[in-house]
Short mmCIF file of C-alpha atoms and ligand atoms in Angstrom, two decimals:
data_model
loop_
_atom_site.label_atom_id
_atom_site.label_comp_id
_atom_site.label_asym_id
_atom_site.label_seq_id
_atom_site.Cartn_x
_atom_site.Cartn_y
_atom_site.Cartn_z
CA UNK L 1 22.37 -23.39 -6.63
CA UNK L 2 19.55 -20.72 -6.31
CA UNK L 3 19.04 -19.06 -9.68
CA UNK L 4 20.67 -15.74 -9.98
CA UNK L 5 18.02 -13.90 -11.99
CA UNK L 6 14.77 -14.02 -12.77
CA UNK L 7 13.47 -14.82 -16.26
CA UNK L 8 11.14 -11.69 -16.22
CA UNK L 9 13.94 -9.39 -16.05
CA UNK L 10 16.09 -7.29 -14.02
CA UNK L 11 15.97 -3.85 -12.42
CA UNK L 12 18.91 -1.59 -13.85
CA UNK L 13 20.39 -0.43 -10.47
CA UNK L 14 19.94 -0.83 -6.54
CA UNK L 15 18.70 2.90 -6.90
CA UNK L 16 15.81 1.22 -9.61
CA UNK L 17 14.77 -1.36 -7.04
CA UNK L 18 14.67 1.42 -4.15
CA UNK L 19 12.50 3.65 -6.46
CA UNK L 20 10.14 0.84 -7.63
CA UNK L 21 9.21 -0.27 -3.97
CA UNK L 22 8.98 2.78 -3.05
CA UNK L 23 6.80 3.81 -5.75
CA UNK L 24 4.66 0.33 -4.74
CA UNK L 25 4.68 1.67 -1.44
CA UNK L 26 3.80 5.05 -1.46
CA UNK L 27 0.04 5.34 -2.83
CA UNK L 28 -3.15 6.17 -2.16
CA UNK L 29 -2.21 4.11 1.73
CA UNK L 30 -0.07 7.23 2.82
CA UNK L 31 -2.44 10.43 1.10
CA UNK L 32 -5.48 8.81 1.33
CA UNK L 33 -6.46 6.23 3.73
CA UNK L 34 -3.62 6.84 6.43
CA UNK L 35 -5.21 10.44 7.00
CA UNK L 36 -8.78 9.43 7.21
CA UNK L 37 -8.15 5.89 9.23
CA UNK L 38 -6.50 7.91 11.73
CA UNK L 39 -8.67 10.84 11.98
CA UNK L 40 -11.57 8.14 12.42
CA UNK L 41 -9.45 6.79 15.13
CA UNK L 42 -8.51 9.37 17.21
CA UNK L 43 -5.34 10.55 15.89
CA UNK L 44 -2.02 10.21 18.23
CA UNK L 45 -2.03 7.32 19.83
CA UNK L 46 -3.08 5.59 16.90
CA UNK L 47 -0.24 7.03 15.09
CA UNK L 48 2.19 6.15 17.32
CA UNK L 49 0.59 2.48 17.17
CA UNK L 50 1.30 2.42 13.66
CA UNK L 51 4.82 3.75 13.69
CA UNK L 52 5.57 0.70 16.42
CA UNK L 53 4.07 -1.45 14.09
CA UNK L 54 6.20 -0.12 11.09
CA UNK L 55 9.20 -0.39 12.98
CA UNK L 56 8.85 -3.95 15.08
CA UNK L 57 6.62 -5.37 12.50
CA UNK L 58 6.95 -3.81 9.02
CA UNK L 59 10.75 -3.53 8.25
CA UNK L 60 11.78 -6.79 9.22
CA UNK L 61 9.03 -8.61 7.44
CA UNK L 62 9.90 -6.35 4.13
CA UNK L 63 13.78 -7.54 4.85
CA UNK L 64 12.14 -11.29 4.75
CA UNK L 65 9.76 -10.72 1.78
CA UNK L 66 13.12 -9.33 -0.20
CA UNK L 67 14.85 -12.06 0.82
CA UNK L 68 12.28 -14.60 -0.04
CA UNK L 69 11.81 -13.36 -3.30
CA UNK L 70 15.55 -12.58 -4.22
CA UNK L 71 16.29 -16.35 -3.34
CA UNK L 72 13.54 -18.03 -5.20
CA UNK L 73 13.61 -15.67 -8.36
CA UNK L 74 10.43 -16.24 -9.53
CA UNK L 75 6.63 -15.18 -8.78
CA UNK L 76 5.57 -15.32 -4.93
CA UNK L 77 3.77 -18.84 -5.70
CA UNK L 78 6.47 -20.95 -6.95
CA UNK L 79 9.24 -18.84 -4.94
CA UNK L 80 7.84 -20.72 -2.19
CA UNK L 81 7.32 -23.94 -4.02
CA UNK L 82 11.29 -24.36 -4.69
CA UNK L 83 12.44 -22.55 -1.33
CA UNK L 84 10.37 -24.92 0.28
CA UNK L 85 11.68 -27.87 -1.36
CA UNK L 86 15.16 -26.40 -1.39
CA UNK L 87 14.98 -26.39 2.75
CA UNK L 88 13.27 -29.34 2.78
CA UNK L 89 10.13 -28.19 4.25
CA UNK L 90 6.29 -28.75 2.94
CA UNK L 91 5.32 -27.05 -0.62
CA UNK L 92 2.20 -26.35 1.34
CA UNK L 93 3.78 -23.15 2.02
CA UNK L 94 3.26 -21.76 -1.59
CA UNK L 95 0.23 -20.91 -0.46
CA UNK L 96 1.86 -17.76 0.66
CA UNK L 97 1.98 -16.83 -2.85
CA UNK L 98 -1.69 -18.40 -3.53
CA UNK L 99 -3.24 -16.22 -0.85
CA UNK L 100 -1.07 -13.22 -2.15
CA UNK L 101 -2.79 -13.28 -5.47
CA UNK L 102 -6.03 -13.33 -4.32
CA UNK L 103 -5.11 -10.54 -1.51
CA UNK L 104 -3.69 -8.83 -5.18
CA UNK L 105 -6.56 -9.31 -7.04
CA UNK L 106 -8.84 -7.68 -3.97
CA UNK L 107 -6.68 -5.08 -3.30
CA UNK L 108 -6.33 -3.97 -7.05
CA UNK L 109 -10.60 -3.84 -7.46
CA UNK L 110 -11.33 -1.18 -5.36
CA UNK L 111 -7.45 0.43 -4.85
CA UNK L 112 -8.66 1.52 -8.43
CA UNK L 113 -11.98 2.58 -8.25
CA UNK L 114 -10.28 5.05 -5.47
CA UNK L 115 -7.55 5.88 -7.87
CA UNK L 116 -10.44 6.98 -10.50
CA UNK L 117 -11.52 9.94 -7.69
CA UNK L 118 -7.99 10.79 -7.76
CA UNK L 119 -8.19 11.00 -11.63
CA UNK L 120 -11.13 12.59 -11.91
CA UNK L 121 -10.70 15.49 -9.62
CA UNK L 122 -7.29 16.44 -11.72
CA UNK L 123 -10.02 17.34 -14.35
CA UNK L 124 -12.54 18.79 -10.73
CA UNK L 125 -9.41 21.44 -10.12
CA UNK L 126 -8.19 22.28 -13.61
CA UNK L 127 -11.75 23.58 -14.49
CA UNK L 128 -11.95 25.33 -11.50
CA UNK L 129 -14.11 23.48 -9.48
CA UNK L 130 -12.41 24.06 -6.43
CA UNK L 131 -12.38 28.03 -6.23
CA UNK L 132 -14.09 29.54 -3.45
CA UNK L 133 -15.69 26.11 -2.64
CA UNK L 134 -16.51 26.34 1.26
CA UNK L 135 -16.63 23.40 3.49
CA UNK L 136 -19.96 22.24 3.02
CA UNK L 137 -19.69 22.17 -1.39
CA UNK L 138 -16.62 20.69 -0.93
CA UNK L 139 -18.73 17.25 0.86
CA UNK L 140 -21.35 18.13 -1.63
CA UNK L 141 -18.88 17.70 -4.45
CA UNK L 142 -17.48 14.73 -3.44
CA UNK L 143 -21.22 13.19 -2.85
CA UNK L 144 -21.36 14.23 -5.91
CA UNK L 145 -19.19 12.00 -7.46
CA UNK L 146 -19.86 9.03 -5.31
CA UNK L 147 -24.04 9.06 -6.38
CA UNK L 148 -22.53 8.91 -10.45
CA UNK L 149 -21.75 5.16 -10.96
CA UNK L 150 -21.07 6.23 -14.39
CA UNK L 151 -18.50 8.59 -13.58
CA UNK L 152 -16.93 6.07 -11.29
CA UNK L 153 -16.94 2.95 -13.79
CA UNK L 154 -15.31 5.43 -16.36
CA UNK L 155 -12.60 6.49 -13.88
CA UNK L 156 -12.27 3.17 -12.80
CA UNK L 157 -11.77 1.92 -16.72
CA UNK L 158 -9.03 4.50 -17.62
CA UNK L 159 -7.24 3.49 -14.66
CA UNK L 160 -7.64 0.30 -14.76
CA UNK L 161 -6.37 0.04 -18.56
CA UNK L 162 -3.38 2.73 -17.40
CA UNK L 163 -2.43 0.03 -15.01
CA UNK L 164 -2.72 -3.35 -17.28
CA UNK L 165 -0.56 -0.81 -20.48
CA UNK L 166 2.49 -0.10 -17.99
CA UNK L 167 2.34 -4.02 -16.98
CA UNK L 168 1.64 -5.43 -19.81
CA UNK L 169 5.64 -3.39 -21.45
CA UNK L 170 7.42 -5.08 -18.44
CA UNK L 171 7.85 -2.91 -15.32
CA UNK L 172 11.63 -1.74 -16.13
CA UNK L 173 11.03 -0.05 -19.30
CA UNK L 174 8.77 2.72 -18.65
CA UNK L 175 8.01 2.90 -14.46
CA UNK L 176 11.61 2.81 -13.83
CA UNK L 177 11.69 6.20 -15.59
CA UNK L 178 8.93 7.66 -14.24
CA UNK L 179 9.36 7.24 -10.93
CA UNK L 180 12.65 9.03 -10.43
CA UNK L 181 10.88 11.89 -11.59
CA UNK L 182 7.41 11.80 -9.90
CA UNK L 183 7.77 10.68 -6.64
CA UNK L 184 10.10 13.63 -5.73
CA UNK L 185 7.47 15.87 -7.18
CA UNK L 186 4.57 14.61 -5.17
CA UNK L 187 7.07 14.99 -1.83
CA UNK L 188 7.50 18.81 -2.86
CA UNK L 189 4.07 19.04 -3.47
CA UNK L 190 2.98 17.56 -0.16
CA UNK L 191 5.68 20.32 1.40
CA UNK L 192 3.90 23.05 -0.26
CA UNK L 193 0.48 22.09 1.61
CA UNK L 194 2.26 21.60 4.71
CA UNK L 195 3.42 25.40 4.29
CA UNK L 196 -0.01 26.29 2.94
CA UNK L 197 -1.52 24.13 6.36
CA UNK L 198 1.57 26.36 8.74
CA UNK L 199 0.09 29.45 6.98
CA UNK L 200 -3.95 29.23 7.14
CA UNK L 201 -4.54 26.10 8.97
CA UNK L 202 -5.08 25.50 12.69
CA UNK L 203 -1.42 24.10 12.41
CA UNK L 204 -1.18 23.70 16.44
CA UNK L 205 -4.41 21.97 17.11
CA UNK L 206 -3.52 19.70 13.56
CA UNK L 207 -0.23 18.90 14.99
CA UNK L 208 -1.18 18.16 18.24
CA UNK L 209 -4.10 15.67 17.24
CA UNK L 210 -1.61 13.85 15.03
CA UNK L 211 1.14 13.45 17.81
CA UNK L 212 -0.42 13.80 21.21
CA UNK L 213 -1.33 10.14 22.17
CA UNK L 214 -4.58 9.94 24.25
CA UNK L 215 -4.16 6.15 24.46
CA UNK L 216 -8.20 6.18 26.21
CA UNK L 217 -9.25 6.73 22.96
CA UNK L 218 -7.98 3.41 21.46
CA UNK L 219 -9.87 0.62 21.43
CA UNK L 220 -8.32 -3.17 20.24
CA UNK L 221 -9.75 -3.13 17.01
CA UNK L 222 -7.98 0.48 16.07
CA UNK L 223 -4.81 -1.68 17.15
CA UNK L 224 -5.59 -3.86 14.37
CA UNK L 225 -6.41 -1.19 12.11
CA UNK L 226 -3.06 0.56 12.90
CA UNK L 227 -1.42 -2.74 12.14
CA UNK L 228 -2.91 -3.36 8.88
CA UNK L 229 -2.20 0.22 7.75
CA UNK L 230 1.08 -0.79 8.46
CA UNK L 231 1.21 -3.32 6.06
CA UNK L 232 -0.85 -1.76 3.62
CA UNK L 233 0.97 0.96 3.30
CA UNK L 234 4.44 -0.78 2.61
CA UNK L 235 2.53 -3.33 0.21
CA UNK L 236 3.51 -6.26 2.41
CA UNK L 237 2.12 -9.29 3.10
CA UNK L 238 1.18 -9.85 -0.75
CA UNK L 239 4.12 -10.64 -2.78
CA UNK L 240 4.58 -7.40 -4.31
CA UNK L 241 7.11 -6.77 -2.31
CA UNK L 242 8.62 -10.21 -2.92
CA UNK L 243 8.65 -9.98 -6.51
CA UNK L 244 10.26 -6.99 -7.02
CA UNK L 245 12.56 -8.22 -4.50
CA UNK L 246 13.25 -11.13 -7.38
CA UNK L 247 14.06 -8.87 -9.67
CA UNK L 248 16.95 -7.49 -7.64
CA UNK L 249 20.58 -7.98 -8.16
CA UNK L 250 22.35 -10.13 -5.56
CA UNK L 251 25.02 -8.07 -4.61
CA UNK L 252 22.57 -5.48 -2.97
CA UNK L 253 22.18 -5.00 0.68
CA UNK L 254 19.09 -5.88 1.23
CA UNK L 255 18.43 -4.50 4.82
CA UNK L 256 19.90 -0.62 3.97
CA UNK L 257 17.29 -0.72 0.76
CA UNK L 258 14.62 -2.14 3.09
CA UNK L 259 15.63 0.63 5.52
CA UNK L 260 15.00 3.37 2.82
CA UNK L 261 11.92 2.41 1.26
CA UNK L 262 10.31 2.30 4.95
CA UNK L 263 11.71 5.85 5.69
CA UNK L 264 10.42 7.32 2.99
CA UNK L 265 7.04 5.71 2.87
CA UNK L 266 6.45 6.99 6.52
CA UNK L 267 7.92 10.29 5.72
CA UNK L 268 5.19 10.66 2.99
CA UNK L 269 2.23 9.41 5.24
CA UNK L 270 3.55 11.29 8.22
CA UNK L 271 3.71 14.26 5.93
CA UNK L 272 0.28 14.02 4.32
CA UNK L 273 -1.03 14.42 7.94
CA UNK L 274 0.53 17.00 8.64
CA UNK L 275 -0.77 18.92 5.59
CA UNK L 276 -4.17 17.86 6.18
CA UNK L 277 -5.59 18.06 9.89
CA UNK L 278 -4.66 21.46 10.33
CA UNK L 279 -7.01 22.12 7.84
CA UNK L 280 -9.78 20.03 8.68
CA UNK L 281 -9.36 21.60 11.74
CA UNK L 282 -9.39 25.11 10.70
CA UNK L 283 -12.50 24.99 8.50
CA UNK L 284 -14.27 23.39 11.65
CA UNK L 285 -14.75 19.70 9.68
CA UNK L 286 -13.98 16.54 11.11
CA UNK L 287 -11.20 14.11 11.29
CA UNK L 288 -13.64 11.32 11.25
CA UNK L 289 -14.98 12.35 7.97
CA UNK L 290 -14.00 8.81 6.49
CA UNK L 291 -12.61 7.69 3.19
CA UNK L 292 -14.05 10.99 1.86
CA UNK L 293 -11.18 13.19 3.77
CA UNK L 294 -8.72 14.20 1.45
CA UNK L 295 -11.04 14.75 -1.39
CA UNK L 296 -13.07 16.89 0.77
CA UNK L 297 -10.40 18.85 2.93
CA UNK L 298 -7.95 19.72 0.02
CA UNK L 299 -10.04 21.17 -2.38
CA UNK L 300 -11.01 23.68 0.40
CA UNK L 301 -7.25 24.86 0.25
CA UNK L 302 -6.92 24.60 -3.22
CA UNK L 303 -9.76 27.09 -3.40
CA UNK L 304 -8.15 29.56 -1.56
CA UNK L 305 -4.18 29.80 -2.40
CA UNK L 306 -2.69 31.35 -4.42
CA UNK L 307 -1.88 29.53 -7.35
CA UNK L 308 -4.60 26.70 -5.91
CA UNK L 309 -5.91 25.90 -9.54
CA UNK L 310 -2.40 24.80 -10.67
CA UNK L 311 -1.21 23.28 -7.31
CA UNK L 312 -4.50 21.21 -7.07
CA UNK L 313 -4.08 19.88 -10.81
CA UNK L 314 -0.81 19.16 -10.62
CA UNK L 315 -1.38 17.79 -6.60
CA UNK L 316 -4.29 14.88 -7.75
CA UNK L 317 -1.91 14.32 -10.56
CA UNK L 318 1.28 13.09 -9.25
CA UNK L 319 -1.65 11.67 -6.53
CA UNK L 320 -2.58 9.15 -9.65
CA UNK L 321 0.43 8.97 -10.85
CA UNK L 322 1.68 7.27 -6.89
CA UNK L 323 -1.78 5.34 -7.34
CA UNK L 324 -0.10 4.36 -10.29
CA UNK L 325 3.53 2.79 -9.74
CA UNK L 326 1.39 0.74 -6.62
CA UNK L 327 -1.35 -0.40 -8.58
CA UNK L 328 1.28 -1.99 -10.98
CA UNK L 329 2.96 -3.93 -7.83
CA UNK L 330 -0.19 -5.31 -6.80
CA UNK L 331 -0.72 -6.85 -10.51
CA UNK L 332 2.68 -7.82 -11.03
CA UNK L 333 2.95 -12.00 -8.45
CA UNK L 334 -0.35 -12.55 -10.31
CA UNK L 335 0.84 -11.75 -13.85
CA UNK L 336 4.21 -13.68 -13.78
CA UNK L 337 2.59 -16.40 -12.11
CA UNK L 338 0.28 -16.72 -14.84
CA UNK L 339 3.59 -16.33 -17.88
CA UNK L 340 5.52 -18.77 -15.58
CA UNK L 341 3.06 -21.42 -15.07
CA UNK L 342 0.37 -21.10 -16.96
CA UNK L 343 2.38 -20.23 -20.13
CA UNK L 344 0.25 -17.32 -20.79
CA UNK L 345 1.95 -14.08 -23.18
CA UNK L 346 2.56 -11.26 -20.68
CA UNK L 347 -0.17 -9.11 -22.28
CA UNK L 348 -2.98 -12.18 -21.95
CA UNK L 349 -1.90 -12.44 -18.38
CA UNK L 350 -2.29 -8.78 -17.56
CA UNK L 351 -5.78 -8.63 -19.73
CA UNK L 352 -7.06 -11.77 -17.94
CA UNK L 353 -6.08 -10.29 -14.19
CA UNK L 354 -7.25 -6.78 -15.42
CA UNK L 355 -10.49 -7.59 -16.76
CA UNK L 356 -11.01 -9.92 -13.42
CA UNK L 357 -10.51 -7.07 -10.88
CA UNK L 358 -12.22 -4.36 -13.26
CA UNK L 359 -14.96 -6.87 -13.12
CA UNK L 360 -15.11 -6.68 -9.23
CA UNK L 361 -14.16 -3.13 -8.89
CA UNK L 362 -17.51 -2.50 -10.69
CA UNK L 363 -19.37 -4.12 -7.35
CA UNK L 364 -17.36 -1.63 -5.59
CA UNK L 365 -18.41 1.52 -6.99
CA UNK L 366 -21.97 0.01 -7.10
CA UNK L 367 -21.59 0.22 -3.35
CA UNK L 368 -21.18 3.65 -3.20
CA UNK L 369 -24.50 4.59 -4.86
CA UNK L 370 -26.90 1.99 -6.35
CA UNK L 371 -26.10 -0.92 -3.85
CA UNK L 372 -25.86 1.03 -0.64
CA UNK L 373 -27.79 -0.67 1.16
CA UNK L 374 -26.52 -4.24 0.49
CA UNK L 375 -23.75 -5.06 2.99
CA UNK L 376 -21.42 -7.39 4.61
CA UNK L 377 -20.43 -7.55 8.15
CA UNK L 378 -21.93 -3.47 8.17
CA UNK L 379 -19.72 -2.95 5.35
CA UNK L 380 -20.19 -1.95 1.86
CA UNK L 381 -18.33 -4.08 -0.89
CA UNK L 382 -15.49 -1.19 -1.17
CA UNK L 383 -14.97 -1.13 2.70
CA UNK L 384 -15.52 -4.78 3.14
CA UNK L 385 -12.90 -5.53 0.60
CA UNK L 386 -10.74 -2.78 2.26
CA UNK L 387 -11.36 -4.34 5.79
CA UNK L 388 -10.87 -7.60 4.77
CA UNK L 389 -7.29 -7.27 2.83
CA UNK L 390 -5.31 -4.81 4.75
CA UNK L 391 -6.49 -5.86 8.39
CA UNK L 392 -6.98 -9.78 7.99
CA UNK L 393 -5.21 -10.93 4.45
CA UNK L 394 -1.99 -8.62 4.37
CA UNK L 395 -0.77 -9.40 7.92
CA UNK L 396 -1.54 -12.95 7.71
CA UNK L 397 0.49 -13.15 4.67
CA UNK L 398 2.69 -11.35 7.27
CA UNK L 399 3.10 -14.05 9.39
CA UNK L 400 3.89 -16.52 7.38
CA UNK L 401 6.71 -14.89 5.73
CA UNK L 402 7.59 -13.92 8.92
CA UNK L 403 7.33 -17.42 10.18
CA UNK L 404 9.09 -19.15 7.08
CA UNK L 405 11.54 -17.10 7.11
CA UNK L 406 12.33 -17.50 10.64
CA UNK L 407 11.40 -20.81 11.13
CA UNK L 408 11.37 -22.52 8.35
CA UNK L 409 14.50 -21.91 6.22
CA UNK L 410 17.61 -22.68 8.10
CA UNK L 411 19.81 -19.64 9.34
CA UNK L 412 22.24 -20.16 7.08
CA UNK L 413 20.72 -20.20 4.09
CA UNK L 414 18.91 -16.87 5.38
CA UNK L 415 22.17 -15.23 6.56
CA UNK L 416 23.97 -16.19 3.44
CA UNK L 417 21.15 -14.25 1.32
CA UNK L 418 21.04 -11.54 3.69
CA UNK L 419 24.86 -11.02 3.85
CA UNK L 420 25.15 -8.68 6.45
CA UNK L 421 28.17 -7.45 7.65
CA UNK L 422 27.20 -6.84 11.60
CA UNK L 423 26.27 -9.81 13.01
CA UNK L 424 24.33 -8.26 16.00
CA UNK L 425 22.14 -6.48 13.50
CA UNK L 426 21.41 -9.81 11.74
CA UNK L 427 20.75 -10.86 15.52
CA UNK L 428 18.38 -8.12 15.78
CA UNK L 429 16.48 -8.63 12.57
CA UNK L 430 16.20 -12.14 12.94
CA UNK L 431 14.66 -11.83 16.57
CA UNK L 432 12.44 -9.42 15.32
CA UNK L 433 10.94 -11.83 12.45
CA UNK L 434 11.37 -14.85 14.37
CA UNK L 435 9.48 -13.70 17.85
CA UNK L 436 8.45 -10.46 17.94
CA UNK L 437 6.78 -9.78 14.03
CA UNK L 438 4.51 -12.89 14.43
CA UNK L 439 4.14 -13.05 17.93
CA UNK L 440 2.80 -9.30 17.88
CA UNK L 441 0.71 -9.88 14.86
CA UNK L 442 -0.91 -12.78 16.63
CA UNK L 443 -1.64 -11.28 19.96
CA UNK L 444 -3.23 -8.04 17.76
CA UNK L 445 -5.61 -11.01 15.51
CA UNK L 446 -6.79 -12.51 19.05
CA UNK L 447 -7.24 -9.16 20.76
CA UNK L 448 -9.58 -8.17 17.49
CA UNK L 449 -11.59 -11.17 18.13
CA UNK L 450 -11.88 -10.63 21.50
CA UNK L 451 -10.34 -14.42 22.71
CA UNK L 452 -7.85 -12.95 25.01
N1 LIG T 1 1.37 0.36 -0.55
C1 LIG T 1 0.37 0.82 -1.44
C2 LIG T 1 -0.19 2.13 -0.95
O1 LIG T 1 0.14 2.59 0.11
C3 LIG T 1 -0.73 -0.20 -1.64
C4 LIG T 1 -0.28 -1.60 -1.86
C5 LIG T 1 -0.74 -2.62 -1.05
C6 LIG T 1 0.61 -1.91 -2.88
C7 LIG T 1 -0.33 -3.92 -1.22
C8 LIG T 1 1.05 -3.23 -3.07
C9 LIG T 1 0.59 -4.22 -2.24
O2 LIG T 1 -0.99 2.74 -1.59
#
């Protein structure tokens, strides 16, 4: 008999687990990178790339990471350990939870030296800093902040110790909470610089470089990049998703939960574009701008609304605070793995994985300034890590939960944990995971590469 709850804990409510993925999923991948990676790529048809790759790819691998996880119970690593013995199949497939912690432990390193700008221009816009900036101060304040490697490493601290407090209590007690409130919040706030973007932006040309697909423009490796947002953004491919998935009661459905936490997360990302190109447009910058896009765009309409110094605080705040409730599910497979197996105290765990990734997220911010000219395959360490985790690490982890799943388990077990009630949209899933999801993701990985 699989267990029927984790020793970690519980969430409260199906509405608890819905809020807590989605909090994991919306983050600094829908404001912040899914703006600039499509503005470096062209905009439309990339977009419409990534929402196939959402929809063929993304939600029914997050219905098989839920599954996975709400079957084994336990962190991503030995999840797969006992499912695997449990169907009778190799334990080598635990390394889907070993490859997930290190994909975790990359991710969190520079996700929060990136949530530290997000911090520290809360403190840029309450003082001010962001009235009657014009386009070129606005780049010149966010140069700024990239040439101060001690302004970075202190951002980077605070968040990385706001991070390792909330994990350290237990994820129910206090994110629960806080995310019913906040993530709302940050939607309404998005809203109000989509009206602001209607208003003073070039809202046609904005709109029309985010939708109209000139598919010329896309070249295989933007394919790949539009795939990894994909995962990225709905923290697949890691075990995040699987353990909060183990921490869900079994008498949810676990497709119509899957099915609102991917709504939502594209709603947000789809959203944030929409708020931001018209702008960039408007005040003649450009969509290829890079990583530095939001930070420099936004403060430039900040600066000039009404109400801007209040909208932009409270804006780059609930911005942290989404940094936030993700930053916590990339910690989480690594830290229970460590209390279940290692027999580490929940706060040594977190302080061991914390220090570990603050200790590489320093190399990060280093890149930015001091170590510029040091790279890896043309990358800095911040984009190389970037590169390497959300286009190579998060869709392979894809594929094997994808394949597992699929493949590996036997249908029934799979339908039994699934449970749903129309069996030709259990048909459909279970085509999509068992051909399409890693057939696709394959066919992208060799296109990359150039073999086919
Ligand atoms: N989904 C998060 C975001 O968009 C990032 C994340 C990646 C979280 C992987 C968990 C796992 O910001």
């Amino acid at each position: 008999m699989p267990p029927t709850a984790s020793i970690h804990g519980q969430w409260t409510t199906r509405l608890a687990f819905i809020l807590a993925a989605t909090g994991s999923a919306v983050g600094l991948g829908n404001i912040w990178r899914f703006p600039y990676i499509a503005g470096e790529n062209g905009g439309g048809a990339f977009v419409l790339v990534y929402l196939g790759c959402i929809l063929l790819i993304g939600l029914p691998v997050m219905i098989a990471e839920i599954m996975l996880g709400r079957r084994g119970r336990q962190s991503p690593i030995n999840t797969m350990t006992s499912l695997s013995r449990e169907e009778g199949v190799s334990t080598g497939w635990a390394s889907i939870g070993w490859i997930g912690v290190v994909t975790g432990f990359l991710i969190l390193s520079f996700y929060s030296v990136v949530a530290g700008w997000a911090l520290s221009y809360i403190f840029k816009s309450g003082a001010g800093g962001f009235v009657g900036l014009d386009a070129s101060g606005s780049e010149a304040m966010f140069d700024g902040m990239l040439a101060s490697p001690e302004a970075l490493l202190a951002w980077h601290t605070i968040f990385m110790v706001m991070v390792g407090i909330v994990v350290a209590r237990g994820v129910q007690s206090g994110l629960e909470k806080a995310v019913t409130i906040l993530m709302p919040l940050l939607f309404v706030m998005l809203l109000v610089m989509v009206g602001y973007a209607v208003v003073q932006g070039n809202f046609a040309e904005g709109l029309a470089f985010m939708l109209a697909p000139d598919f010329s423009e896309l070249s295989a490796n933007a394919v790949l990049l539009a795939m990894g947002q994909a995962f990225f953004t709905l923290s697949l491919g890691m075990g995040a998703i699987m353990i909060y998935g183990s921490y869900l009661q079994s008498d949810a459905s676990i497709p119509r939960t899957a099915g609102v936490v991917v709504g939502a997360d594209t709603l947000v990302a789809i959203v944030a574009g929409l708020a931001i190109f018209p702008i960039v447009l408007g005040a003649g910058l450009s969509p290829g701008e890079g990583p530095g896009l939001i930070f420099v765009t936004l403060p430039l309409a900040f600066g000039e609304m009404p109400g801007g110094l209040i909208f932009g605080t409270v804006f780059f705040i609930l911005l942290s605070f989404a940094a936030w409730t993700s930053a916590i599910s990339i910690a989480e497979p690594a830290v229970a793995w460590l209390v279940e197996t290692v027999g580490m105290t929940r706060v040594a765990a977190t302080t061991v994985l914390a220090i570990a990734a603050w200790t590489l997220g320093i190399a990060a911010l280093l890149s930015l300034n001091v170590w510029s000219d040091y790279t890896l395959f043309d990358m800095g360490v911040l984009d190389f890590l970037d590169y390497l985790t959300a286009n190579i690490l998060l869709p392979l982890g894809g594929f094997l939960i994808a394949v597992f799943a699929g493949w590996r388990m036997t249908r029934g077990s799979v339908s039994a944990e699934l449970a749903m009630r129309s069996p030709a949209l259990f048909g459909l899933w279970y085509f999509l995971v068992r051909f399409v999801a890693p057939v696709a993701i394959l066919l992208v990985f060799l296109r990359a590469v150039e073999l086919i």
